[in-house]
mmCIF file of C-alpha atoms in Angstrom:
data_model
loop_
_atom_site.group_PDB
_atom_site.id
_atom_site.type_symbol
_atom_site.label_atom_id
_atom_site.label_comp_id
_atom_site.label_asym_id
_atom_site.label_seq_id
_atom_site.Cartn_x
_atom_site.Cartn_y
_atom_site.Cartn_z
ATOM 1 C CA MET A 1 71.877 104.846 12.469
ATOM 2 C CA THR A 2 73.410 108.131 13.661
ATOM 3 C CA PRO A 3 75.831 107.297 16.653
ATOM 4 C CA ALA A 4 74.699 108.839 20.054
ATOM 5 C CA ARG A 5 76.529 112.070 20.881
ATOM 6 C CA SER A 6 79.219 111.853 23.471
ATOM 7 C CA TYR A 7 79.236 114.267 26.429
ATOM 8 C CA PRO A 8 81.949 115.000 28.882
ATOM 9 C CA ALA A 9 81.494 113.367 32.313
ATOM 10 C CA THR A 10 81.612 115.057 35.726
ATOM 11 C CA ILE A 11 82.236 113.797 39.268
ATOM 12 C CA ALA A 12 79.617 112.812 41.918
ATOM 13 C CA ALA A 13 80.962 114.667 44.897
ATOM 14 C CA ALA A 14 83.928 116.760 46.101
ATOM 15 C CA VAL A 15 87.264 115.009 46.807
ATOM 16 C CA GLU A 16 90.421 116.109 48.562
ATOM 17 C CA HIS A 17 93.957 114.838 48.571
ATOM 18 C CA GLU A 18 97.307 115.991 50.026
ATOM 19 C CA THR A 19 100.800 115.345 48.812
ATOM 20 C CA VAL A 20 104.140 116.557 49.861
ATOM 21 C CA ILE A 21 106.857 117.176 47.297
ATOM 22 C CA ARG A 22 110.311 118.314 48.467
ATOM 23 C CA LYS A 23 108.832 119.811 51.587
ATOM 24 C CA SER A 24 106.032 121.698 49.805
ATOM 25 C CA ARG A 25 102.514 120.761 50.775
ATOM 26 C CA PHE A 26 100.004 120.450 47.983
ATOM 27 C CA LEU A 27 96.462 120.403 49.214
ATOM 28 C CA THR A 28 94.003 119.648 46.306
ATOM 29 C CA ARG A 29 90.075 119.791 46.211
ATOM 30 C CA VAL A 30 88.199 118.979 43.085
ATOM 31 C CA GLU A 31 84.487 119.690 43.258
ATOM 32 C CA PRO A 32 81.524 119.424 40.864
ATOM 33 C CA VAL A 33 79.857 122.743 40.078
ATOM 34 C CA SER A 34 76.874 123.725 37.793
ATOM 35 C CA SER A 35 78.178 127.162 36.678
ATOM 36 C CA VAL A 36 81.139 129.515 36.604
ATOM 37 C CA GLU A 37 79.641 131.508 39.361
ATOM 38 C CA GLN A 38 79.519 128.368 41.538
ATOM 39 C CA ALA A 39 83.094 127.525 40.694
ATOM 40 C CA GLU A 40 84.246 131.006 41.672
ATOM 41 C CA ALA A 41 82.390 130.682 44.956
ATOM 42 C CA VAL A 42 84.281 127.492 45.651
ATOM 43 C CA ILE A 43 87.504 129.064 44.822
ATOM 44 C CA ALA A 44 86.739 132.126 47.086
ATOM 45 C CA GLY A 45 85.893 129.853 49.954
ATOM 46 C CA ILE A 46 89.129 127.959 49.766
ATOM 47 C CA ARG A 47 91.213 131.140 49.407
ATOM 48 C CA LYS A 48 89.449 132.581 52.518
ATOM 49 C CA ARG A 49 90.154 129.300 54.465
ATOM 50 C CA ALA A 50 93.777 129.037 53.178
ATOM 51 C CA TRP A 51 94.606 132.630 53.481
ATOM 52 C CA ASP A 52 98.087 131.831 54.667
ATOM 53 C CA ALA A 53 98.968 129.632 51.733
ATOM 54 C CA ASN A 54 101.691 130.763 49.287
ATOM 55 C CA HIS A 55 99.328 129.835 46.242
ATOM 56 C CA ASN A 56 95.810 128.785 45.562
ATOM 57 C CA CYS A 57 96.105 127.752 41.889
ATOM 58 C CA THR A 58 92.858 126.963 40.101
ATOM 59 C CA ALA A 59 91.325 125.377 36.996
ATOM 60 C CA MET A 60 87.706 124.931 35.961
ATOM 61 C CA ILE A 61 85.690 123.534 33.059
ATOM 62 C CA THR A 62 82.079 124.293 32.711
ATOM 63 C CA GLY A 63 79.244 123.776 30.204
ATOM 64 C CA LEU A 64 77.477 120.738 28.951
ATOM 65 C CA LEU A 65 80.050 120.311 26.197
ATOM 66 C CA GLY A 66 82.977 121.444 28.364
ATOM 67 C CA ASP A 67 83.309 124.581 26.245
ATOM 68 C CA GLN A 68 84.158 127.088 29.089
ATOM 69 C CA ALA A 69 87.529 126.890 30.686
ATOM 70 C CA ARG A 70 89.480 129.034 33.064
ATOM 71 C CA SER A 71 92.692 128.782 35.020
ATOM 72 C CA SER A 72 95.057 130.749 37.371
ATOM 73 C CA ASP A 73 98.656 130.369 38.296
ATOM 74 C CA ASP A 74 98.065 132.599 41.398
ATOM 75 C CA GLY A 75 101.635 133.775 41.521
ATOM 76 C CA GLU A 76 103.436 130.680 40.421
ATOM 77 C CA PRO A 77 105.545 131.195 37.161
ATOM 78 C CA SER A 78 103.297 131.623 34.158
ATOM 79 C CA GLY A 79 102.087 128.287 32.797
ATOM 80 C CA THR A 80 103.250 126.048 35.495
ATOM 81 C CA ALA A 81 100.125 125.454 37.541
ATOM 82 C CA GLY A 82 96.746 126.482 36.174
ATOM 83 C CA ILE A 83 97.166 125.284 32.596
ATOM 84 C CA PRO A 84 98.597 121.983 33.666
ATOM 85 C CA MET A 85 95.743 121.496 36.027
ATOM 86 C CA LEU A 86 93.302 122.420 33.238
ATOM 87 C CA GLU A 87 94.958 119.880 30.937
ATOM 88 C CA VAL A 88 94.408 117.043 33.460
ATOM 89 C CA LEU A 89 90.584 117.861 33.591
ATOM 90 C CA ARG A 90 90.578 117.824 29.729
ATOM 91 C CA ARG A 91 92.433 114.640 29.395
ATOM 92 C CA ARG A 92 89.962 113.005 31.797
ATOM 93 C CA GLU A 93 87.078 114.344 29.649
ATOM 94 C CA LEU A 94 85.381 116.245 32.475
ATOM 95 C CA THR A 95 83.168 119.233 32.678
ATOM 96 C CA ASP A 96 81.243 121.150 35.488
ATOM 97 C CA VAL A 97 84.174 120.705 37.759
ATOM 98 C CA VAL A 98 86.691 123.042 39.570
ATOM 99 C CA ALA A 99 90.052 122.120 40.933
ATOM 100 C CA VAL A 100 91.994 124.105 43.503
ATOM 101 C CA VAL A 101 95.467 123.270 44.535
ATOM 102 C CA THR A 102 96.746 125.049 47.670
ATOM 103 C CA ARG A 103 100.608 125.165 48.080
ATOM 104 C CA TYR A 104 102.438 125.725 51.276
ATOM 105 C CA PHE A 105 106.022 126.365 50.149
ATOM 106 C CA GLY A 106 108.609 124.247 51.937
ATOM 107 C CA GLY A 107 111.697 126.222 51.013
ATOM 108 C CA VAL A 108 112.886 124.101 48.167
ATOM 109 C CA LYS A 109 112.222 125.344 44.662
ATOM 110 C CA LEU A 110 111.004 122.940 42.128
ATOM 111 C CA GLY A 111 111.731 124.627 38.967
ATOM 112 C CA ALA A 112 109.343 125.105 36.066
ATOM 113 C CA GLY A 113 109.187 121.357 35.054
ATOM 114 C CA GLY A 114 108.965 120.298 38.697
ATOM 115 C CA LEU A 115 105.975 122.714 39.229
ATOM 116 C CA VAL A 116 104.077 121.449 36.177
ATOM 117 C CA ARG A 117 104.532 117.827 37.280
ATOM 118 C CA ALA A 118 103.562 118.711 40.947
ATOM 119 C CA TYR A 119 100.314 120.495 40.021
ATOM 120 C CA SER A 120 99.393 117.919 37.320
ATOM 121 C CA SER A 121 99.902 114.975 39.706
ATOM 122 C CA ALA A 122 98.159 116.718 42.488
ATOM 123 C CA VAL A 123 94.964 116.991 40.372
ATOM 124 C CA SER A 124 95.362 113.545 38.690
ATOM 125 C CA GLU A 125 95.747 111.779 42.019
ATOM 126 C CA THR A 126 92.765 113.529 43.539
ATOM 127 C CA LEU A 127 90.591 112.489 40.578
ATOM 128 C CA ASP A 128 91.612 108.967 41.024
ATOM 129 C CA LEU A 129 89.589 109.160 44.246
ATOM 130 C CA ALA A 130 86.470 110.524 42.592
ATOM 131 C CA THR A 131 83.379 108.689 41.481
ATOM 132 C CA LEU A 132 82.535 109.557 37.846
ATOM 133 C CA VAL A 133 79.164 110.445 36.557
ATOM 134 C CA ARG A 134 78.745 110.024 32.863
ATOM 135 C CA ARG A 135 76.165 112.021 30.913
ATOM 136 C CA ALA A 136 74.017 110.792 28.120
ATOM 137 C CA ALA A 137 71.110 111.832 25.984
ATOM 138 C CA LEU A 138 68.352 109.614 27.242
ATOM 139 C CA ARG A 139 64.666 109.386 26.340
ATOM 140 C CA GLN A 140 61.920 109.380 29.068
ATOM 141 C CA VAL A 141 59.856 106.152 29.139
ATOM 142 C CA THR A 142 56.838 105.732 31.365
ATOM 143 C CA LEU A 143 54.890 102.478 32.217
ATOM 144 C CA GLU A 144 51.454 102.410 33.700
ATOM 145 C CA VAL A 145 50.865 99.223 35.706
ATOM 146 C CA PRO A 146 48.525 98.096 38.367
ATOM 147 C CA HIS A 147 49.781 98.634 41.988
ATOM 148 C CA ALA A 148 49.873 94.860 42.531
ATOM 149 C CA ASP A 149 52.349 94.499 39.612
ATOM 150 C CA ALA A 150 54.478 97.674 40.395
ATOM 151 C CA GLY A 151 57.109 95.776 42.378
ATOM 152 C CA ARG A 152 57.713 93.215 39.624
ATOM 153 C CA TYR A 153 57.959 95.759 36.904
ATOM 154 C CA ASP A 154 60.285 98.032 39.033
ATOM 155 C CA ASN A 155 62.607 95.048 39.498
ATOM 156 C CA LEU A 156 62.424 94.336 35.782
ATOM 157 C CA LEU A 157 63.289 97.912 34.778
ATOM 158 C CA ARG A 158 66.055 98.114 37.446
ATOM 159 C CA ASP A 159 67.703 94.870 36.039
ATOM 160 C CA TRP A 160 67.176 96.133 32.412
ATOM 161 C CA ALA A 161 68.565 99.498 33.214
ATOM 162 C CA GLY A 162 71.797 97.958 34.486
ATOM 163 C CA HIS A 163 72.428 96.177 31.248
ATOM 164 C CA HIS A 164 71.434 98.828 28.706
ATOM 165 C CA GLY A 165 72.857 102.128 29.795
ATOM 166 C CA ALA A 166 69.579 103.423 31.245
ATOM 167 C CA THR A 167 68.743 104.878 34.606
ATOM 168 C CA LEU A 168 65.446 104.743 36.724
ATOM 169 C CA GLY A 169 63.375 107.839 37.219
ATOM 170 C CA GLU A 170 60.852 108.557 40.125
ATOM 171 C CA PRO A 171 57.719 106.378 40.297
ATOM 172 C CA THR A 172 54.428 108.026 41.119
ATOM 173 C CA TYR A 173 51.354 106.292 42.652
ATOM 174 C CA ALA A 174 47.851 107.535 42.146
ATOM 175 C CA ALA A 175 44.955 105.405 40.845
ATOM 176 C CA ILE A 176 47.555 103.503 39.000
ATOM 177 C CA ALA A 177 51.325 103.102 39.358
ATOM 178 C CA THR A 178 53.495 104.975 36.736
ATOM 179 C CA LEU A 179 57.172 103.872 36.550
ATOM 180 C CA GLU A 180 59.811 106.103 34.901
ATOM 181 C CA LEU A 181 62.830 104.993 32.985
ATOM 182 C CA TRP A 182 65.511 107.109 31.017
ATOM 183 C CA ALA A 183 66.927 104.949 28.221
ATOM 184 C CA PRO A 184 69.229 105.537 25.184
ATOM 185 C CA GLU A 185 67.170 105.915 22.050
ATOM 186 C CA ALA A 186 68.929 103.069 20.324
ATOM 187 C CA GLU A 187 67.907 100.656 23.091
ATOM 188 C CA LEU A 188 64.055 101.481 22.911
ATOM 189 C CA PRO A 189 63.043 98.747 20.487
ATOM 190 C CA ARG A 190 64.706 96.234 22.749
ATOM 191 C CA LEU A 191 62.803 97.639 25.748
ATOM 192 C CA THR A 192 59.636 97.412 23.892
ATOM 193 C CA ASP A 193 60.229 93.799 22.903
ATOM 194 C CA ASP A 194 61.330 92.849 26.431
ATOM 195 C CA LEU A 195 58.247 94.501 28.088
ATOM 196 C CA ALA A 196 55.950 92.874 25.656
ATOM 197 C CA ALA A 197 57.528 89.405 26.528
ATOM 198 C CA ALA A 198 57.219 89.963 30.157
ATOM 199 C CA SER A 199 53.650 91.216 30.093
ATOM 200 C CA ALA A 200 52.183 89.257 27.171
ATOM 201 C CA GLY A 201 51.808 92.477 25.321
ATOM 202 C CA ALA A 202 49.803 94.126 28.162
ATOM 203 C CA VAL A 203 52.352 96.797 28.962
ATOM 204 C CA VAL A 204 53.342 99.340 26.404
ATOM 205 C CA PRO A 205 56.053 101.992 27.085
ATOM 206 C CA VAL A 206 55.066 105.538 26.511
ATOM 207 C CA LEU A 207 57.950 107.765 25.175
ATOM 208 C CA GLY A 208 58.468 111.286 26.444
ATOM 209 C CA VAL A 209 61.015 114.002 26.173
ATOM 210 C CA GLU A 210 64.862 113.621 25.621
ATOM 211 C CA ARG A 211 67.286 115.177 27.947
ATOM 212 C CA ILE A 212 70.831 114.865 29.182
ATOM 213 C CA VAL A 213 70.870 112.757 32.212
ATOM 214 C CA ASP A 214 73.620 112.044 34.822
ATOM 215 C CA VAL A 215 74.344 108.318 34.979
ATOM 216 C CA PRO A 216 76.682 107.232 37.858
ATOM 217 C CA ASP A 217 79.168 104.539 36.732
#
Protein backbone atom coordinates (compact mmCIF):
# COMPACT_ATOMS: atom_id res chain seq x y z
CA MET A 1 0.00 0.00 0.00
CA THR A 2 1.32 3.45 -0.89
CA PRO A 3 1.84 5.50 2.30
CA ALA A 4 -0.34 8.56 2.73
CA ARG A 5 1.35 11.78 1.70
CA SER A 6 2.43 14.05 4.54
CA TYR A 7 1.47 17.73 4.48
CA PRO A 8 2.84 20.59 6.60
CA ALA A 9 0.61 21.68 9.46
CA THR A 10 -0.60 25.17 10.28
CA ILE A 11 -1.91 26.86 13.43
CA ALA A 12 -5.51 27.34 14.52
CA ALA A 13 -5.36 31.00 15.52
CA ALA A 14 -3.00 33.93 15.98
CA VAL A 15 -0.76 33.91 19.06
CA GLU A 16 1.36 36.63 20.63
CA HIS A 17 4.27 36.62 23.05
CA GLU A 18 6.70 39.17 24.48
CA THR A 19 10.21 38.65 25.74
CA VAL A 20 12.90 41.04 26.99
CA ILE A 21 16.54 40.33 26.20
CA ARG A 22 19.19 42.72 27.55
CA LYS A 23 16.67 45.56 27.71
CA SER A 24 15.35 45.07 24.15
CA ARG A 25 11.68 44.15 23.89
CA PHE A 26 10.74 41.51 21.31
CA LEU A 27 7.00 41.39 20.59
CA THR A 28 6.06 38.41 18.42
CA ARG A 29 2.87 37.64 16.57
CA VAL A 30 2.39 34.44 14.58
CA GLU A 31 -0.80 34.21 12.55
CA PRO A 32 -2.36 31.70 10.12
CA VAL A 33 -2.84 32.99 6.58
CA SER A 34 -4.20 31.58 3.34
CA SER A 35 -1.98 33.44 0.85
CA VAL A 36 1.07 35.65 0.41
CA GLU A 37 -1.25 38.62 0.01
CA GLN A 38 -2.92 37.93 3.36
CA ALA A 39 0.47 37.55 5.02
CA GLU A 40 1.59 40.88 3.56
CA ALA A 41 -1.58 42.49 4.92
CA VAL A 42 -0.81 41.14 8.42
CA ILE A 43 2.73 42.53 8.19
CA ALA A 44 1.49 45.91 6.95
CA GLY A 45 -0.99 46.14 9.82
CA ILE A 46 1.66 45.42 12.45
CA ARG A 47 4.11 47.88 10.91
CA LYS A 48 1.41 50.54 10.98
CA ARG A 49 0.61 49.89 14.64
CA ALA A 50 4.26 49.54 15.67
CA TRP A 51 5.49 52.48 13.60
CA ASP A 52 7.80 53.58 16.42
CA ALA A 53 9.62 50.24 16.68
CA ASN A 54 13.23 49.91 15.60
CA HIS A 55 12.54 46.78 13.55
CA ASN A 56 9.60 44.68 12.37
CA CYS A 57 11.26 41.51 11.11
CA THR A 58 9.20 38.95 9.24
CA ALA A 59 9.04 35.39 7.95
CA MET A 60 6.27 33.58 6.12
CA ILE A 61 5.66 30.18 4.57
CA THR A 62 2.65 29.58 2.34
CA GLY A 63 1.29 26.95 -0.02
CA LEU A 64 -0.16 23.52 0.62
CA LEU A 65 3.32 21.97 0.54
CA GLY A 66 5.04 24.95 2.15
CA ASP A 67 6.85 25.72 -1.08
CA GLN A 68 6.66 29.52 -0.88
CA ALA A 69 8.82 31.34 1.67
CA ARG A 70 9.85 34.93 2.29
CA SER A 71 11.66 36.77 5.07
CA SER A 72 12.95 40.23 5.95
CA ASP A 73 15.58 41.47 8.40
CA ASP A 74 14.02 44.97 8.29
CA GLY A 75 17.28 46.76 9.03
CA GLU A 76 18.89 44.20 11.32
CA PRO A 77 22.27 42.85 10.10
CA SER A 78 21.75 40.55 7.13
CA GLY A 79 20.81 37.00 8.08
CA THR A 80 20.30 37.68 11.79
CA ALA A 81 16.49 37.93 11.95
CA GLY A 82 14.30 36.91 9.00
CA ILE A 83 16.15 33.73 8.03
CA PRO A 84 16.43 32.42 11.62
CA MET A 85 12.70 33.09 12.07
CA LEU A 86 11.98 31.24 8.82
CA GLU A 87 14.07 28.28 9.93
CA VAL A 88 11.97 27.92 13.07
CA LEU A 89 8.81 27.73 10.94
CA ARG A 90 10.48 25.11 8.73
CA ARG A 91 11.71 23.02 11.66
CA ARG A 92 8.17 23.01 13.03
CA GLU A 93 6.99 21.81 9.58
CA LEU A 94 4.44 24.60 9.22
CA THR A 95 2.85 26.38 6.29
CA ASP A 96 0.26 29.10 5.70
CA VAL A 97 1.69 31.08 8.59
CA VAL A 98 3.39 34.46 9.04
CA ALA A 99 5.60 35.57 11.92
CA VAL A 100 6.42 39.17 12.80
CA VAL A 101 8.89 40.09 15.54
CA THR A 102 8.77 43.73 16.56
CA ARG A 103 11.91 44.94 18.34
CA TYR A 104 12.22 47.98 20.55
CA PHE A 105 15.96 48.47 21.02
CA GLY A 106 17.00 48.75 24.65
CA GLY A 107 20.43 50.30 24.13
CA VAL A 108 22.52 47.13 24.47
CA LYS A 109 23.81 45.51 21.26
CA LEU A 110 23.37 41.75 21.08
CA GLY A 111 25.84 40.92 18.32
CA ALA A 112 25.08 38.72 15.33
CA GLY A 113 24.87 35.49 17.32
CA GLY A 114 22.73 37.10 19.99
CA LEU A 115 20.31 38.45 17.41
CA VAL A 116 19.94 35.05 15.76
CA ARG A 117 19.18 33.46 19.12
CA ALA A 118 16.80 36.25 20.11
CA TYR A 119 14.70 36.15 16.95
CA SER A 120 14.70 32.34 16.80
CA SER A 121 13.65 32.06 20.44
CA ALA A 122 10.97 34.71 20.04
CA VAL A 123 9.24 32.74 17.29
CA SER A 124 9.80 29.36 18.93
CA GLU A 125 8.37 30.47 22.28
CA THR A 126 5.36 32.00 20.57
CA LEU A 127 4.68 28.83 18.60
CA ASP A 128 4.75 26.88 21.87
CA LEU A 129 1.54 28.73 22.70
CA ALA A 130 -0.20 27.85 19.43
CA THR A 131 -2.69 25.09 18.71
CA LEU A 132 -1.52 23.04 15.75
CA VAL A 133 -3.80 22.01 12.92
CA ARG A 134 -2.54 19.07 10.93
CA ARG A 135 -3.53 18.53 7.33
CA ALA A 136 -4.33 15.24 5.70
CA ALA A 137 -5.77 13.89 2.47
CA LEU A 138 -9.17 12.55 3.54
CA ARG A 139 -12.01 10.92 1.62
CA GLN A 140 -15.57 12.14 2.05
CA VAL A 141 -17.95 9.50 3.39
CA THR A 142 -21.70 10.00 3.75
CA LEU A 143 -24.29 7.89 5.55
CA GLU A 144 -28.01 8.09 4.99
CA VAL A 145 -29.94 7.09 8.11
CA PRO A 146 -33.48 7.58 9.47
CA HIS A 147 -33.92 10.68 11.62
CA ALA A 148 -34.69 8.50 14.62
CA ASP A 149 -31.24 6.87 14.34
CA ALA A 150 -29.25 10.01 13.46
CA GLY A 151 -28.13 10.69 17.03
CA ARG A 152 -26.85 7.15 17.54
CA TYR A 153 -24.86 7.13 14.32
CA ASP A 154 -23.56 10.64 14.92
CA ASN A 155 -22.14 9.47 18.26
CA LEU A 156 -20.69 6.38 16.61
CA LEU A 157 -18.93 8.46 13.93
CA ARG A 158 -17.70 10.98 16.48
CA ASP A 159 -16.09 8.24 18.56
CA TRP A 160 -14.74 6.45 15.48
CA ALA A 161 -13.21 9.66 14.10
CA GLY A 162 -11.29 10.24 17.32
CA HIS A 163 -9.55 6.88 17.00
CA HIS A 164 -8.88 6.77 13.25
CA GLY A 165 -7.56 10.17 12.22
CA ALA A 166 -10.89 11.27 10.76
CA THR A 167 -13.02 14.38 11.21
CA LEU A 168 -16.76 14.98 11.12
CA GLY A 169 -18.38 17.04 8.39
CA GLU A 170 -21.71 18.85 8.35
CA PRO A 171 -24.89 16.76 8.63
CA THR A 172 -27.93 17.62 6.53
CA TYR A 173 -31.52 16.87 7.43
CA ALA A 174 -34.12 16.51 4.70
CA ALA A 175 -36.46 13.57 4.14
CA ILE A 176 -33.63 11.50 5.57
CA ALA A 177 -30.60 12.40 7.69
CA THR A 178 -27.25 12.48 5.87
CA LEU A 179 -24.15 12.33 8.07
CA GLU A 180 -20.71 13.27 6.75
CA LEU A 181 -17.26 12.05 7.72
CA TRP A 182 -13.81 12.71 6.25
CA ALA A 183 -11.54 9.70 6.72
CA PRO A 184 -8.09 8.47 5.62
CA GLU A 185 -8.27 6.15 2.62
CA ALA A 186 -6.49 3.38 4.53
CA GLU A 187 -9.17 3.39 7.25
CA LEU A 188 -12.17 3.01 4.93
CA PRO A 189 -12.34 -0.81 5.03
CA ARG A 190 -12.38 -0.65 8.84
CA LEU A 191 -15.15 1.96 8.73
CA THR A 192 -17.23 -0.20 6.41
CA ASP A 193 -16.83 -3.20 8.72
CA ASP A 194 -17.64 -1.20 11.86
CA LEU A 195 -20.77 0.29 10.31
CA ALA A 196 -21.90 -3.09 9.08
CA ALA A 197 -21.48 -4.51 12.58
CA ALA A 198 -23.33 -1.60 14.19
CA SER A 199 -26.25 -1.66 11.74
CA ALA A 200 -26.48 -5.36 10.90
CA GLY A 201 -25.49 -4.42 7.36
CA ALA A 202 -28.25 -1.85 6.93
CA VAL A 203 -25.99 1.22 6.67
CA VAL A 204 -23.49 1.33 3.81
CA PRO A 205 -21.07 4.28 3.53
CA VAL A 206 -21.03 6.19 0.25
CA LEU A 207 -17.58 7.42 -0.83
CA GLY A 208 -17.14 10.90 -2.27
CA VAL A 209 -14.27 13.17 -3.25
CA GLU A 210 -10.85 13.36 -1.65
CA ARG A 211 -9.50 16.69 -0.43
CA ILE A 212 -6.97 18.15 1.96
CA VAL A 213 -8.69 18.74 5.28
CA ASP A 214 -7.59 20.60 8.41
CA VAL A 215 -7.68 18.30 11.43
CA PRO A 216 -7.11 19.98 14.84
CA ASP A 217 -4.84 17.99 17.16
